[in-house]
PDB file of C-alpha atoms in Angstrom:
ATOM      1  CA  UNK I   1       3.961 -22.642   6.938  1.00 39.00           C
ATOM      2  CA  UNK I   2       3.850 -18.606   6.094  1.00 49.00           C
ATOM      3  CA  UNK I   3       2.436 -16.651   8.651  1.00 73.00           C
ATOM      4  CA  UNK I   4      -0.618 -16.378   6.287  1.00 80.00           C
ATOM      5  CA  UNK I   5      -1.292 -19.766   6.575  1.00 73.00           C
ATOM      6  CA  UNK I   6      -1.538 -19.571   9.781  1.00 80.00           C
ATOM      7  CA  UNK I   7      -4.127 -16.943   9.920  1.00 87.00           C
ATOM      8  CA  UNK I   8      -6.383 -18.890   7.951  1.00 93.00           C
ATOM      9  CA  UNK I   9      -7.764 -21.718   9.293  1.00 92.00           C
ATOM     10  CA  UNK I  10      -9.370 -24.808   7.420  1.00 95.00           C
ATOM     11  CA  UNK I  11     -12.752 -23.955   9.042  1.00 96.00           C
ATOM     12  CA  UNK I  12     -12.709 -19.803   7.455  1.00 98.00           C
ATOM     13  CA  UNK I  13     -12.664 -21.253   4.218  1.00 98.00           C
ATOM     14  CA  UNK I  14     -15.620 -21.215   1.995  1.00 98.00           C
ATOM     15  CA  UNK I  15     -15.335 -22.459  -1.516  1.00 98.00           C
ATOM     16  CA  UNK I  16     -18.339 -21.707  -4.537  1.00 97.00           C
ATOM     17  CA  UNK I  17     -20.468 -19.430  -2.327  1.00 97.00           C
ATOM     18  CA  UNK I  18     -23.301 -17.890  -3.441  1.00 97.00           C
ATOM     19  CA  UNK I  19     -23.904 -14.152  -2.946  1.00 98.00           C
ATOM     20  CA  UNK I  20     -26.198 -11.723  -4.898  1.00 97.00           C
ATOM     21  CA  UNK I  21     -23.618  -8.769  -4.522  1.00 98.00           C
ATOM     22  CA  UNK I  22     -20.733  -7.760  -2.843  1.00 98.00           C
ATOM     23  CA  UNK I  23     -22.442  -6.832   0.283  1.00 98.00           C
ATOM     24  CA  UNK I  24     -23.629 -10.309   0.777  1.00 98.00           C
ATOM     25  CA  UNK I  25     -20.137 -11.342  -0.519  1.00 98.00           C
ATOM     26  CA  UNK I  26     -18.116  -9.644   2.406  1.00 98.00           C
ATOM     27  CA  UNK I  27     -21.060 -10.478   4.636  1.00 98.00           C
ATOM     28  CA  UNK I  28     -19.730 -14.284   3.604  1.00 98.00           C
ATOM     29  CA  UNK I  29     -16.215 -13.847   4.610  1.00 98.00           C
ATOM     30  CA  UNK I  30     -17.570 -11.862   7.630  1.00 98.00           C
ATOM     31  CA  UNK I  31     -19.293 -14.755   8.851  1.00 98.00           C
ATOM     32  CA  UNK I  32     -15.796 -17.310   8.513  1.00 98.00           C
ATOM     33  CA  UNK I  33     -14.298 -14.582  10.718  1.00 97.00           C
ATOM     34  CA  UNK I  34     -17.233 -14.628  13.276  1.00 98.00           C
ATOM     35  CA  UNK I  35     -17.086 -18.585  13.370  1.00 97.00           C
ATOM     36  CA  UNK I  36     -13.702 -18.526  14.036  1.00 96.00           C
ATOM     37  CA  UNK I  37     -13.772 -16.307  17.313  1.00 96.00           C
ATOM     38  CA  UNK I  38     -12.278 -13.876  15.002  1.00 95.00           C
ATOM     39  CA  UNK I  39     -14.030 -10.855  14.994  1.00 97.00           C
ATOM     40  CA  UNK I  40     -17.904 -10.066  16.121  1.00 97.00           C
ATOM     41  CA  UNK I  41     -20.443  -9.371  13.498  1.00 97.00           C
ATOM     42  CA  UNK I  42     -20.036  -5.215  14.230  1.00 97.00           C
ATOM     43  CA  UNK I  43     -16.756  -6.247  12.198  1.00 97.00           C
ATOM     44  CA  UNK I  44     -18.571  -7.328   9.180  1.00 98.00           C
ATOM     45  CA  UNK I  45     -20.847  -4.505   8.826  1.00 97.00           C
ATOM     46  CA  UNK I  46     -18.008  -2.399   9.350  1.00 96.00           C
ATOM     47  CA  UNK I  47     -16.351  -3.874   6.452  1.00 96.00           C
ATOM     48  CA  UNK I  48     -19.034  -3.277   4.613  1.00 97.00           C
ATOM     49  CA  UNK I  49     -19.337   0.414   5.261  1.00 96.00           C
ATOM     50  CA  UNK I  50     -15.645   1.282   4.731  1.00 93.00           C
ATOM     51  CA  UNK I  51     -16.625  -0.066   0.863  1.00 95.00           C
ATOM     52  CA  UNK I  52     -19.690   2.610   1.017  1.00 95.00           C
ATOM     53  CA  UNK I  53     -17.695   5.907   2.186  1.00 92.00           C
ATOM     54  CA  UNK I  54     -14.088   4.962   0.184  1.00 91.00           C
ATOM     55  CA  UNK I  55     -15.044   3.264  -2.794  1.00 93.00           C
ATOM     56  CA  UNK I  56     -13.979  -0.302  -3.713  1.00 95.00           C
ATOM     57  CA  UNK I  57     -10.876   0.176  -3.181  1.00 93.00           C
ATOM     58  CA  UNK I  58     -10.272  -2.740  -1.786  1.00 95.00           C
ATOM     59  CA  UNK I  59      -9.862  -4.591  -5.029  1.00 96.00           C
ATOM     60  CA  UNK I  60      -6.554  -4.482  -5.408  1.00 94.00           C
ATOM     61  CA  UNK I  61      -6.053  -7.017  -7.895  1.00 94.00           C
ATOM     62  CA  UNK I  62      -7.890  -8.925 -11.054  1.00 95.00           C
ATOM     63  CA  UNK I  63     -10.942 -10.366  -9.734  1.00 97.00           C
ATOM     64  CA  UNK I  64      -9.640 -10.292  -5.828  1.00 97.00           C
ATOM     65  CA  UNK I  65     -10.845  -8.491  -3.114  1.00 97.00           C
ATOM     66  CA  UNK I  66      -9.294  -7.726   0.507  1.00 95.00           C
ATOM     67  CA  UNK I  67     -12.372  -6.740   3.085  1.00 95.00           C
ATOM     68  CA  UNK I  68     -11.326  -5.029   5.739  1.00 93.00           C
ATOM     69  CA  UNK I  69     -12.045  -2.661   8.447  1.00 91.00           C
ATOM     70  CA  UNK I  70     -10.604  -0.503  11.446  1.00 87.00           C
ATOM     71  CA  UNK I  71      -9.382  -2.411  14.520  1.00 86.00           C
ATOM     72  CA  UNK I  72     -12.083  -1.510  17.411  1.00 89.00           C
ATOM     73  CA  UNK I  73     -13.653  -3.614  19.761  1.00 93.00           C
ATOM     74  CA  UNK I  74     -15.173  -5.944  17.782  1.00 95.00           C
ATOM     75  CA  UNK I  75     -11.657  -7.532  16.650  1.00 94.00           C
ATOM     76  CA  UNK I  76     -10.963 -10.440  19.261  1.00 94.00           C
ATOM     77  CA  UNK I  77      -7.881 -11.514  17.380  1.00 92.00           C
ATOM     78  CA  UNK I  78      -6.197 -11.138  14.109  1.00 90.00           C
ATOM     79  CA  UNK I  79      -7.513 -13.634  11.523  1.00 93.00           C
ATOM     80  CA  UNK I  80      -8.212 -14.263   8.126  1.00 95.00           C
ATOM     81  CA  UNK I  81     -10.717 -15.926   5.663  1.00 97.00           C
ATOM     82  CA  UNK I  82     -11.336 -16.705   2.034  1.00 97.00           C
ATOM     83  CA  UNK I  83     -14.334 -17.198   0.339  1.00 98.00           C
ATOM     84  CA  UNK I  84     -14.031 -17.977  -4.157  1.00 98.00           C
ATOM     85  CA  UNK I  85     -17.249 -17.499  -5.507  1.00 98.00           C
ATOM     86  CA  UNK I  86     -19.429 -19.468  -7.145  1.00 98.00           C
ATOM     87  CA  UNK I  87     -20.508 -16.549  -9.797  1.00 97.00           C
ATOM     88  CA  UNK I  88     -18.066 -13.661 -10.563  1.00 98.00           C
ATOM     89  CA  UNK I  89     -19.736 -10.126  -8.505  1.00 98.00           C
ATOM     90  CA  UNK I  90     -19.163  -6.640  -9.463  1.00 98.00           C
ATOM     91  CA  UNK I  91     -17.467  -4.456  -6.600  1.00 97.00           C
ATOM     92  CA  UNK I  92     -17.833  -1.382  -8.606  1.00 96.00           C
ATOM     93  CA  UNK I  93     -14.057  -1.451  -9.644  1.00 95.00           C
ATOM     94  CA  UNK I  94     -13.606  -1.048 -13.382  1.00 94.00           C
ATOM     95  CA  UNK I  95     -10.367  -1.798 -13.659  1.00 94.00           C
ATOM     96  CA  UNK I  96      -9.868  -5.446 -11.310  1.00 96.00           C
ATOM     97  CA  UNK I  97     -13.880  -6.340 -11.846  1.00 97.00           C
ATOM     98  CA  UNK I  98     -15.548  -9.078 -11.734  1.00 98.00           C
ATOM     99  CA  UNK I  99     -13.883 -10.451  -8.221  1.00 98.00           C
ATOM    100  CA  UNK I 100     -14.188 -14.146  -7.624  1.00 98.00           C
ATOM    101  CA  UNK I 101     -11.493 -14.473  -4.302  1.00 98.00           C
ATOM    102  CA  UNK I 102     -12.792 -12.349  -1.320  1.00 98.00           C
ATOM    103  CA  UNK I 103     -10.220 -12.644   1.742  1.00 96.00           C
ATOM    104  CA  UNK I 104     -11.460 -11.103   4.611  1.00 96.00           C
ATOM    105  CA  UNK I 105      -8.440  -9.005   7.343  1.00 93.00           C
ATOM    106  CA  UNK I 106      -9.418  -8.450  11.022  1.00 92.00           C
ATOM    107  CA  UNK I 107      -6.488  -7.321  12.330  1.00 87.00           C
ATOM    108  CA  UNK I 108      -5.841  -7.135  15.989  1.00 84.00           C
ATOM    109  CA  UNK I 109      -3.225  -4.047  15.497  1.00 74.00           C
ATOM    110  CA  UNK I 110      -1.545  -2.371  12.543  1.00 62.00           C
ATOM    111  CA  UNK I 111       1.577  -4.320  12.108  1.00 65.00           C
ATOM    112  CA  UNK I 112       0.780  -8.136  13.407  1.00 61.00           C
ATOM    113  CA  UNK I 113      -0.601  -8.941   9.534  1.00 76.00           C
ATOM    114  CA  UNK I 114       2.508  -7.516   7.360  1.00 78.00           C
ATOM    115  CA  UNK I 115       4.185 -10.716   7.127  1.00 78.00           C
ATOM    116  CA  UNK I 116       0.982 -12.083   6.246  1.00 81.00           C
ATOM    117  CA  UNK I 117       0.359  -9.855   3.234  1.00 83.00           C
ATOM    118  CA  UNK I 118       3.557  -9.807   1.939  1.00 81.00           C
ATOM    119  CA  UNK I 119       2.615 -13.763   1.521  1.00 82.00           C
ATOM    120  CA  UNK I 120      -0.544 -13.236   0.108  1.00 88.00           C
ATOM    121  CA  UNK I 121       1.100 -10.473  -2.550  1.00 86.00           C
ATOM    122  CA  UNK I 122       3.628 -12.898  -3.851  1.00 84.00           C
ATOM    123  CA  UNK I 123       0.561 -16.031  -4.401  1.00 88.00           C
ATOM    124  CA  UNK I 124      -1.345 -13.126  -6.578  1.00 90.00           C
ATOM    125  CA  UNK I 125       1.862 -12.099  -8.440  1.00 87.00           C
ATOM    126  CA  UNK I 126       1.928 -15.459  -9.340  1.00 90.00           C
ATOM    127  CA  UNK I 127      -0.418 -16.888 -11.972  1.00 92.00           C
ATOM    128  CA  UNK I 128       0.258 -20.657 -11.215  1.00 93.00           C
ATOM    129  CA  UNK I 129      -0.074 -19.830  -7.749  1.00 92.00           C
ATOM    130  CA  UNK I 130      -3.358 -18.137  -8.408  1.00 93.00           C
ATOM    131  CA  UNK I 131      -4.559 -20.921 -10.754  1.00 95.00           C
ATOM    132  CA  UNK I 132      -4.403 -22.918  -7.831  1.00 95.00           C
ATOM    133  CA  UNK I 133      -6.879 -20.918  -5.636  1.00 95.00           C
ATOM    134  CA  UNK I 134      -9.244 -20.521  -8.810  1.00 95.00           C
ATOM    135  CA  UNK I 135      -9.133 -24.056  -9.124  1.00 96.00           C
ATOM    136  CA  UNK I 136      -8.928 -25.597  -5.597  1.00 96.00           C
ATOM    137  CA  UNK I 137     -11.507 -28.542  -4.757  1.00 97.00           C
ATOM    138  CA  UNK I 138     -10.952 -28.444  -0.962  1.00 97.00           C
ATOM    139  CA  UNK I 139      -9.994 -26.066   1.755  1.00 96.00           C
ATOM    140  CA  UNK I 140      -6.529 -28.336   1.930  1.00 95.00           C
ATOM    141  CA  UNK I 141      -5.567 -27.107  -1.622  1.00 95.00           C
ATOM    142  CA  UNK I 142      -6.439 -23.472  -0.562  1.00 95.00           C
ATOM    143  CA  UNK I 143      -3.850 -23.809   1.897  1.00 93.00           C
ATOM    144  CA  UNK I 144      -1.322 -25.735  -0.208  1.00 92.00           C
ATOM    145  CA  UNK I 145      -1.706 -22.623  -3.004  1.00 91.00           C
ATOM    146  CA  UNK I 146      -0.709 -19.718  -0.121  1.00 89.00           C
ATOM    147  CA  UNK I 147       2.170 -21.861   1.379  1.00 85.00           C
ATOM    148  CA  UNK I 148       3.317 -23.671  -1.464  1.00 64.00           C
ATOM    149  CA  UNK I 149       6.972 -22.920  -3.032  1.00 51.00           C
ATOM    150  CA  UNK I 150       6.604 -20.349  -6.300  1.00 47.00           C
ATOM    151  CA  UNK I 151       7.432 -16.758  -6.752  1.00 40.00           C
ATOM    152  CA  UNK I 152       7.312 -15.151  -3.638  1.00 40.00           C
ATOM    153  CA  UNK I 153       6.647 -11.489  -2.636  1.00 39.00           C
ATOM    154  CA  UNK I 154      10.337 -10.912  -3.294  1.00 41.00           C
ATOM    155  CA  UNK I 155      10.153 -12.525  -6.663  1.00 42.00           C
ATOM    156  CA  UNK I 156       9.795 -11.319  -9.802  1.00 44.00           C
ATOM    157  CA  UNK I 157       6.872 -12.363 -12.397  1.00 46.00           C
ATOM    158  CA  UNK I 158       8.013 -12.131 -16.084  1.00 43.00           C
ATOM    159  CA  UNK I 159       6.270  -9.629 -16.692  1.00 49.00           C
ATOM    160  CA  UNK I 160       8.216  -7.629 -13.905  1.00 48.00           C
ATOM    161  CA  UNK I 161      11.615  -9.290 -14.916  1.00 45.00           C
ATOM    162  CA  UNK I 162      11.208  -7.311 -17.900  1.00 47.00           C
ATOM    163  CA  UNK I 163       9.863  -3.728 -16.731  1.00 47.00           C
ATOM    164  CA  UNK I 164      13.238  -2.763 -16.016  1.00 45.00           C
ATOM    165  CA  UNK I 165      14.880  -4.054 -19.120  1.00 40.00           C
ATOM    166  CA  UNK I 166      12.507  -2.150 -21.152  1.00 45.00           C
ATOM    167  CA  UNK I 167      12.460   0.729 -19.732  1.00 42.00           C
ATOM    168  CA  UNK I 168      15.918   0.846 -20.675  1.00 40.00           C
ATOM    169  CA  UNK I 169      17.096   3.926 -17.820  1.00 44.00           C
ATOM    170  CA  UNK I 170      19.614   3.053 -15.524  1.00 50.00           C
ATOM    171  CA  UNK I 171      17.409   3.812 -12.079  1.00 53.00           C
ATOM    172  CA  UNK I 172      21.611   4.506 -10.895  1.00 52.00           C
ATOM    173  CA  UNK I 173      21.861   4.287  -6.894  1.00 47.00           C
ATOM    174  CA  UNK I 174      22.767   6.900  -3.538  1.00 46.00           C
ATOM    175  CA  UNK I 175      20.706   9.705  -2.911  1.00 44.00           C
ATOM    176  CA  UNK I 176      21.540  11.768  -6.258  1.00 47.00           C
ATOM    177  CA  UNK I 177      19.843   9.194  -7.828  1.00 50.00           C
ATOM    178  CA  UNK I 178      16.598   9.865  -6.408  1.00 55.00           C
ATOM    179  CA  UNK I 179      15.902  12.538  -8.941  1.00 48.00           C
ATOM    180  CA  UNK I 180      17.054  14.437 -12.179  1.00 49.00           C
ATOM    181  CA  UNK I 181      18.516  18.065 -12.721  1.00 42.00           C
ATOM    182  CA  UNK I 182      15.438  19.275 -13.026  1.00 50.00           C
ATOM    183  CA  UNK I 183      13.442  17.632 -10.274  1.00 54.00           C
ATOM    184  CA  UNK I 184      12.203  18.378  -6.872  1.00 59.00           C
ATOM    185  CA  UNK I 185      14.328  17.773  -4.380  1.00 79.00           C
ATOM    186  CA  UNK I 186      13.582  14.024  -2.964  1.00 90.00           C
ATOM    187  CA  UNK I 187      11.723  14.171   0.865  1.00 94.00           C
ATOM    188  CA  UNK I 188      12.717  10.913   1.153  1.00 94.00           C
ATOM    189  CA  UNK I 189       8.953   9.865   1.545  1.00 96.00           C
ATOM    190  CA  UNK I 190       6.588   7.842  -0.514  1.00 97.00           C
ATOM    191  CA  UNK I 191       3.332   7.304   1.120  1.00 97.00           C
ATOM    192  CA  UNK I 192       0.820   4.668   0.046  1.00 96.00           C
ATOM    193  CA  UNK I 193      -2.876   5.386   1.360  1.00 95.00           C
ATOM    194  CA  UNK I 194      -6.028   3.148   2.177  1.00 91.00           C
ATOM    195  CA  UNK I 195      -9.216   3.530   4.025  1.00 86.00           C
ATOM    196  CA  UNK I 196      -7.776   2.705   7.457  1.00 79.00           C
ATOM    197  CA  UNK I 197      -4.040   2.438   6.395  1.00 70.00           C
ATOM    198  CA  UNK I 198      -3.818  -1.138   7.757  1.00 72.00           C
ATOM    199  CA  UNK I 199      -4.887  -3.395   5.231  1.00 82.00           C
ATOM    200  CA  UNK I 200      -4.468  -2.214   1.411  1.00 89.00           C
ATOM    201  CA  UNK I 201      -2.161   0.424   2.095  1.00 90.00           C
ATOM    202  CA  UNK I 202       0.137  -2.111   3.629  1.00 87.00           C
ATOM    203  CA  UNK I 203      -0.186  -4.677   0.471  1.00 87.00           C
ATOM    204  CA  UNK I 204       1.194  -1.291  -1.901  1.00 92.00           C
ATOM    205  CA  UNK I 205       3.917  -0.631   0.949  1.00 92.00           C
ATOM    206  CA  UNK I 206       4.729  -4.093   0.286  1.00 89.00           C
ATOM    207  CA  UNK I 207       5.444  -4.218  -3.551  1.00 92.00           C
ATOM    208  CA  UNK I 208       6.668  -0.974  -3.618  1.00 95.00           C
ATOM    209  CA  UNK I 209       9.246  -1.587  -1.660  1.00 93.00           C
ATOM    210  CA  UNK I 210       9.910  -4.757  -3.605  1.00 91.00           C
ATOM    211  CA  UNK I 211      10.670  -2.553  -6.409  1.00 95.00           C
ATOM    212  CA  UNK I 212      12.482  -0.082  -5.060  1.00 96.00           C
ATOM    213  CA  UNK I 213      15.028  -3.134  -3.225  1.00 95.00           C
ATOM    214  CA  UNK I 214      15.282  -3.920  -6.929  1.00 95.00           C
ATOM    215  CA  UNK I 215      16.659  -0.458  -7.974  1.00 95.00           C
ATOM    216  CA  UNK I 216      18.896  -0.420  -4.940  1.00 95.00           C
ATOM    217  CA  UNK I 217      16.653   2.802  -3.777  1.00 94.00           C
ATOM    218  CA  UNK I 218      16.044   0.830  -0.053  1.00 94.00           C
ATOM    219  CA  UNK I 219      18.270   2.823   1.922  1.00 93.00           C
ATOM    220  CA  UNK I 220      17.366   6.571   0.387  1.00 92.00           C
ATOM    221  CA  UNK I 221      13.138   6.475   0.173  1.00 95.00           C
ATOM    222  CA  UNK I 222      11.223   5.424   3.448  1.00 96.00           C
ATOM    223  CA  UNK I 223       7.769   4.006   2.114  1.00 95.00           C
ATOM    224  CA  UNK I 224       4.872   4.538   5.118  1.00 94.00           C
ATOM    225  CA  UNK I 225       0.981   3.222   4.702  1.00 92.00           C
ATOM    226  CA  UNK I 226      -1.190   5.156   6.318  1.00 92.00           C
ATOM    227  CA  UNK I 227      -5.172   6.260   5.918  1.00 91.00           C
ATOM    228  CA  UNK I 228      -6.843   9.002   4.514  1.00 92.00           C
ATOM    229  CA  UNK I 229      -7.195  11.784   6.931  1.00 92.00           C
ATOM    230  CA  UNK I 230      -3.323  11.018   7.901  1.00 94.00           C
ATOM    231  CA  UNK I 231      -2.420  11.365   4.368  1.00 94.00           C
ATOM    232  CA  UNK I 232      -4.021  14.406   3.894  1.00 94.00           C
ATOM    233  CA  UNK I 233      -2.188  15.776   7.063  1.00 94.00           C
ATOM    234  CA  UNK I 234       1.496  14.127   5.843  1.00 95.00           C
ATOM    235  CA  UNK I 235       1.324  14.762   2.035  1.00 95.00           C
ATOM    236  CA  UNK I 236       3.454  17.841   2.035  1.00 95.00           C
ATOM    237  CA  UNK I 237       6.190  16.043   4.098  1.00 96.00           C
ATOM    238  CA  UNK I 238       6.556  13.337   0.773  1.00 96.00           C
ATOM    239  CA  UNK I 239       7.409  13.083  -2.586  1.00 96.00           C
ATOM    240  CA  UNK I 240       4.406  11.563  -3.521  1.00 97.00           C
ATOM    241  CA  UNK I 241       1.217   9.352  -2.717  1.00 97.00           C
ATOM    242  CA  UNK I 242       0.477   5.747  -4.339  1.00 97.00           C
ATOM    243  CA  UNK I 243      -2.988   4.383  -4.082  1.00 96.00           C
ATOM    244  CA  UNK I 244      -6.192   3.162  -5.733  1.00 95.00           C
ATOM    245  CA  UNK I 245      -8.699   5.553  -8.076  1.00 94.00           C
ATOM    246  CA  UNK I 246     -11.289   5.289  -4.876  1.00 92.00           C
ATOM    247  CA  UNK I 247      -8.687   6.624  -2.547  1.00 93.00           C
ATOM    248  CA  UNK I 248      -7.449   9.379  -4.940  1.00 95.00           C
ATOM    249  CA  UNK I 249     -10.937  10.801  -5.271  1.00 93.00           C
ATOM    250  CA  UNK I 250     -11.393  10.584  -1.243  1.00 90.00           C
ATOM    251  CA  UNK I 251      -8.460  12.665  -1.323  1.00 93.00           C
ATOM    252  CA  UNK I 252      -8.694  14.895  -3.607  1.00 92.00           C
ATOM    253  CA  UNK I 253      -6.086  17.839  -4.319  1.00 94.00           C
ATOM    254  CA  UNK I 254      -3.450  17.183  -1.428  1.00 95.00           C
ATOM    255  CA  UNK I 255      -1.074  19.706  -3.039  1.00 93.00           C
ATOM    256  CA  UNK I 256       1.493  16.465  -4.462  1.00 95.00           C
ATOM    257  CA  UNK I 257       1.477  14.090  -7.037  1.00 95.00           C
ATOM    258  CA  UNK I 258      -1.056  11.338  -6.565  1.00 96.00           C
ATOM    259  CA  UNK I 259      -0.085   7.950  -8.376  1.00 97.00           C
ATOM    260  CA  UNK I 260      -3.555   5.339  -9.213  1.00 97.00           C
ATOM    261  CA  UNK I 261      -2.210   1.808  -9.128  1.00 96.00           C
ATOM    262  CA  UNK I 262      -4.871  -0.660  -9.941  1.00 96.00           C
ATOM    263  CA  UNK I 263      -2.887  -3.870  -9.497  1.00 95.00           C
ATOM    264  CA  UNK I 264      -1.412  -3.892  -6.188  1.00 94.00           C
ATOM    265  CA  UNK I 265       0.223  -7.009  -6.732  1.00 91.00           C
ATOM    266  CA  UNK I 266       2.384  -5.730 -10.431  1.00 93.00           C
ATOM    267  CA  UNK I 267       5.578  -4.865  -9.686  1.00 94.00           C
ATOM    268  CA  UNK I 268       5.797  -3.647 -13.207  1.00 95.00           C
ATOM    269  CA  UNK I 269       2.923  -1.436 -12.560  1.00 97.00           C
ATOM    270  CA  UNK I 270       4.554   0.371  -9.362  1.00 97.00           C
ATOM    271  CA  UNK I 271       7.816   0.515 -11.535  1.00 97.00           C
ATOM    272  CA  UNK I 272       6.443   2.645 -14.299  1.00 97.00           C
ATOM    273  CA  UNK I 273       5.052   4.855 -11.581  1.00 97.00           C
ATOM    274  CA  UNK I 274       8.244   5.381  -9.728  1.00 96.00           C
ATOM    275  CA  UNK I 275       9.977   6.303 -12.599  1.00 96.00           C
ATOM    276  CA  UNK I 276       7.186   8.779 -13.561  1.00 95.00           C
ATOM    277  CA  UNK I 277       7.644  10.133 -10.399  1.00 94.00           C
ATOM    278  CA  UNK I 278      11.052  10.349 -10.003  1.00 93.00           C
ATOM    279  CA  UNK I 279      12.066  11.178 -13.918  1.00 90.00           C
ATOM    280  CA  UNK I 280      14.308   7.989 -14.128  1.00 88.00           C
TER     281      UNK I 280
END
């Protein structure tokens, strides 16, 4: 079993919930982590509240949603539930809306989770593997769909199979690489940016570096998640920041390029933006 598996019990799983909105449908997958000895209900309201001051940024892919909040004291232990809903909601996100799959993060630090999202990344990459949440009957087949064999997070989907084909540039490899003749200089930094830099920022972090393990780029670009206020702090230090259209207008002008992705889970997606950034 994954390490995300592991993090979500049988008991934190709710299948064709009802919820008006989104509010009531993180206050749902709030609740799993509250039963669970999880979190304490400050946690869920504080989920909710990230949503209202950054946007919802926090879906990251078609019709799926990651709720999440700071670590504080009403985090007992790093968990995680999932709630599919019984009616499709609008978060507010024009680009991944209507969301269906709400998985709820309380992470107990900023690291403990990583091997948990890279998981969850490659079952959304994958549409059979996400046919099989959409379509579970019981919590047992939710948990067969996350830890069940498939594309993984270091897999490639079709779709991203043939990104690099088509793009038809040779992305080359060592530093000189990194960038053309007439390019900035590389800082060797790519930052990807959330609300609290622990729970989507970490999912980007993830697939970018996917991609860039793909170019053979591993070894020359160090890829760091990290929040908002950070960001604006570190941007002049990197080449460039990836992150949602919420997070980009929280930022605002941060004096380098700022890359929207609105599937966190495309490789193909990240790809094209690399190469837009770095002129390959």
């Amino acid at each position: 079993m994954s390490q995300l598996s592991e993090l979500l019990s049988p008991s934190a799983i709710l299948l064709d919930a009802d919820a008006a909105d989104w509010r009531e449908a993180i206050r749902r997958s709030g609740k799993l982590l509250v039963s669970i000895g999880a979190t304490g209900p400050a946690y869920t309201e504080a989920m909710i509240r990230t949503v209202e001051e950054h946007g919802p940024y926090i879906v990251i892919a078609p019709g799926f949603a990651l709720a999440h909040s700071r670590p504080d004291e009403s985090v007992h232990r790093t968990g995680m539930s999932f709630v599919r809903l019984a009616e499709p909601i609008a978060f507010g996100n024009a680009a991944n809306d209507p969301v269906t799959l709400v998985m709820a993060l309380a992470a107990a630090d900023s690291s403990a989770h990583r091997e948990a999202l890279a998981a969850l990344a490659g079952v959304l990459a994958d549409p059979a593997r996400r046919s099989l949440l959409d379509e579970a009957r019981t919590r047992e087949d939710v948990l067969a769909a996350l830890a069940s064999d498939g594309a993984g997070p270091g897999e490639r989907s079709a779709e991203d199979s043939r990104s690099g084909a088509e793009a038809g540039t040779d992305t080359g490899s060592g530093t000189g690489a990194l960038v053309d003749a007439d390019a900035v200089p590389s800082k060797k930094l790519l930052l990807t940016v959330c609300g609290n830099g622990l729970g989507t920022s970490l999912f980007l972090k993830n697939t970018a570096e996917q991609v860039l393990e793909r170019w053979g780029w591993s070894s020359h670009l160090d890829v760091q998640a990290t929040d908002t206020i950070s960001a604006k702090g570190r941007a002049k230090d990197s080449d460039a920041i990836l992150t949602s259209g919420a997070i980009a207008d929280t930022l605002g002008e941060v004096g380098v390029r700022v890359e929207v992705i609105e599937n966190f889970t495309s490789q193909a997606e990240i790809d094209a933006a690399l190469r837009r950034i770095y002129a390959v």
